[in-house]
Amino acid sequence: MKKISSSANGLLIKFVLKSVLLTAISVLLFSSIFSFAINQFDLDLKYLEYCSYAVNSFSAILVSFISVRAFKNNGFVMGMLSAVPLIVYSLINLLINGNNIIHFLIKIAAVLLISGIFGLLSTKKSKKYKVK
């Protein structure tokens, strides 16, 4: 079996740390922005459940775009992997708050799709031109 080089290990460790830290920061930031907006506009608290879709989506965009930037290939897969901390956060939120499982599954599908797309967009793709 081929050993993974130390530079690849460092890249994976940085990827995991970026994903976890950016997820925590972005969820905190976007949650506080939406909570502030709900409070200022004096809206009903039932809208917070729908704001969680936006929080998860914006967090997925930010985390996948920044975390996957160091990779050259497999942007879609790496973008989906960068969403794992956000999925764990949503699962814990589901278990603690007792939210609807359908909303959870919709959030997971949206997060995986958005993370994959923005991970694909952020990879370093260098085009190679053949000179005849």
GROMACS .gro file of C-alpha atoms in nm:
model
  132
    1MET     CA    1   0.000   0.000   0.000
    2LYS     CA    2   0.131   0.343  -0.095
    3LYS     CA    3   0.207   0.582   0.191
    4ILE     CA    4   0.061   0.930   0.192
    5SER     CA    5   0.327   1.197   0.187
    6SER     CA    6   0.359   1.445   0.469
    7SER     CA    7   0.260   1.736   0.243
    8ALA     CA    8  -0.068   1.558   0.163
    9ASN     CA    9  -0.125   1.497   0.533
   10GLY     CA   10  -0.071   1.866   0.602
   11LEU     CA   11  -0.312   1.960   0.326
   12LEU     CA   12  -0.580   1.729   0.464
   13ILE     CA   13  -0.532   1.856   0.819
   14LYS     CA   14  -0.562   2.215   0.699
   15PHE     CA   15  -0.874   2.119   0.503
   16VAL     CA   16  -1.040   1.963   0.807
   17LEU     CA   17  -0.948   2.254   1.034
   18LYS     CA   18  -1.069   2.509   0.780
   19SER     CA   19  -1.396   2.323   0.738
   20VAL     CA   20  -1.466   2.296   1.110
   21LEU     CA   21  -1.363   2.651   1.203
   22LEU     CA   22  -1.531   2.817   0.907
   23THR     CA   23  -1.851   2.623   0.973
   24ALA     CA   24  -1.859   2.738   1.335
   25ILE     CA   25  -1.784   3.101   1.244
   26SER     CA   26  -2.023   3.119   0.949
   27VAL     CA   27  -2.315   2.958   1.132
   28LEU     CA   28  -2.264   3.194   1.423
   29LEU     CA   29  -2.241   3.497   1.193
   30PHE     CA   30  -2.536   3.415   0.969
   31SER     CA   31  -2.754   3.302   1.261
   32SER     CA   32  -2.693   3.628   1.444
   33ILE     CA   33  -2.768   3.831   1.129
   34PHE     CA   34  -3.097   3.654   1.065
   35SER     CA   35  -3.196   3.663   1.433
   36PHE     CA   36  -3.125   4.034   1.443
   37ALA     CA   37  -3.337   4.088   1.131
   38ILE     CA   38  -3.627   3.883   1.272
   39ASN     CA   39  -3.609   4.081   1.596
   40GLN     CA   40  -3.586   4.421   1.427
   41PHE     CA   41  -3.873   4.358   1.189
   42ASP     CA   42  -4.081   4.209   1.472
   43LEU     CA   43  -4.161   3.893   1.279
   44ASP     CA   44  -4.306   3.575   1.420
   45LEU     CA   45  -4.057   3.320   1.550
   46LYS     CA   46  -4.188   3.053   1.313
   47TYR     CA   47  -3.986   3.226   1.039
   48LEU     CA   48  -3.665   3.126   1.215
   49GLU     CA   49  -3.715   2.771   1.094
   50TYR     CA   50  -3.714   2.896   0.737
   51CYS     CA   51  -3.419   3.123   0.804
   52SER     CA   52  -3.224   2.813   0.900
   53TYR     CA   53  -3.237   2.711   0.533
   54ALA     CA   54  -3.067   3.036   0.441
   55VAL     CA   55  -2.813   3.003   0.723
   56ASN     CA   56  -2.719   2.653   0.612
   57SER     CA   57  -2.703   2.751   0.245
   58PHE     CA   58  -2.489   3.060   0.297
   59SER     CA   59  -2.262   2.869   0.534
   60ALA     CA   60  -2.225   2.590   0.280
   61ILE     CA   61  -2.130   2.843   0.011
   62LEU     CA   62  -1.870   3.013   0.228
   63VAL     CA   63  -1.716   2.698   0.375
   64SER     CA   64  -1.691   2.501   0.053
   65PHE     CA   65  -1.557   2.793  -0.151
   66ILE     CA   66  -1.279   2.874   0.096
   67SER     CA   67  -1.192   2.521   0.211
   68VAL     CA   68  -1.162   2.360  -0.131
   69ARG     CA   69  -0.958   2.639  -0.288
   70ALA     CA   70  -0.627   2.461  -0.216
   71PHE     CA   71  -0.718   2.153  -0.421
   72LYS     CA   72  -0.673   2.107  -0.794
   73ASN     CA   73  -0.908   1.815  -0.863
   74ASN     CA   74  -1.229   1.663  -0.729
   75GLY     CA   75  -1.387   1.993  -0.635
   76PHE     CA   76  -1.740   1.856  -0.618
   77VAL     CA   77  -1.647   1.572  -0.383
   78MET     CA   78  -1.424   1.790  -0.165
   79GLY     CA   79  -1.698   2.051  -0.149
   80MET     CA   80  -1.940   1.787  -0.026
   81LEU     CA   81  -1.684   1.668   0.230
   82SER     CA   82  -1.640   2.024   0.355
   83ALA     CA   83  -2.010   2.023   0.445
   84VAL     CA   84  -1.977   1.736   0.695
   85PRO     CA   85  -1.938   1.966   1.001
   86LEU     CA   86  -2.248   2.158   0.891
   87ILE     CA   87  -2.441   1.833   0.855
   88VAL     CA   88  -2.331   1.725   1.203
   89TYR     CA   89  -2.441   2.064   1.339
   90SER     CA   90  -2.781   2.024   1.171
   91LEU     CA   91  -2.817   1.671   1.306
   92ILE     CA   92  -2.743   1.786   1.661
   93ASN     CA   93  -2.990   2.071   1.613
   94LEU     CA   94  -3.251   1.819   1.498
   95LEU     CA   95  -3.196   1.594   1.799
   96ILE     CA   96  -3.196   1.871   2.059
   97ASN     CA   97  -3.479   2.087   1.926
   98GLY     CA   98  -3.694   1.806   1.791
   99ASN     CA   99  -3.748   1.967   1.452
  100ASN     CA  100  -3.922   1.801   1.161
  101ILE     CA  101  -3.721   1.528   0.986
  102ILE     CA  102  -3.843   1.643   0.643
  103HIS     CA  103  -3.694   1.988   0.698
  104PHE     CA  104  -3.368   1.823   0.803
  105LEU     CA  105  -3.353   1.609   0.489
  106ILE     CA  106  -3.424   1.911   0.267
  107LYS     CA  107  -3.146   2.105   0.440
  108ILE     CA  108  -2.901   1.819   0.395
  109ALA     CA  109  -2.982   1.783   0.026
  110ALA     CA  110  -2.948   2.158  -0.030
  111VAL     CA  111  -2.622   2.179   0.165
  112LEU     CA  112  -2.464   1.887  -0.023
  113LEU     CA  113  -2.566   2.021  -0.362
  114ILE     CA  114  -2.458   2.378  -0.291
  115SER     CA  115  -2.130   2.269  -0.131
  116GLY     CA  116  -2.049   2.046  -0.425
  117ILE     CA  117  -2.119   2.317  -0.681
  118PHE     CA  118  -1.919   2.586  -0.503
  119GLY     CA  119  -1.639   2.340  -0.430
  120LEU     CA  120  -1.624   2.266  -0.802
  121LEU     CA  121  -1.616   2.638  -0.880
  122SER     CA  122  -1.332   2.709  -0.638
  123THR     CA  123  -1.084   2.441  -0.747
  124LYS     CA  124  -0.770   2.548  -0.927
  125LYS     CA  125  -0.822   2.445  -1.283
  126SER     CA  126  -0.535   2.522  -1.512
  127LYS     CA  127  -0.604   2.461  -1.875
  128LYS     CA  128  -0.330   2.296  -2.071
  129TYR     CA  129  -0.281   2.402  -2.428
  130LYS     CA  130  -0.111   2.184  -2.681
  131VAL     CA  131   0.123   2.355  -2.922
  132LYS     CA  132   0.157   2.180  -3.256
   0.00000   0.00000   0.00000
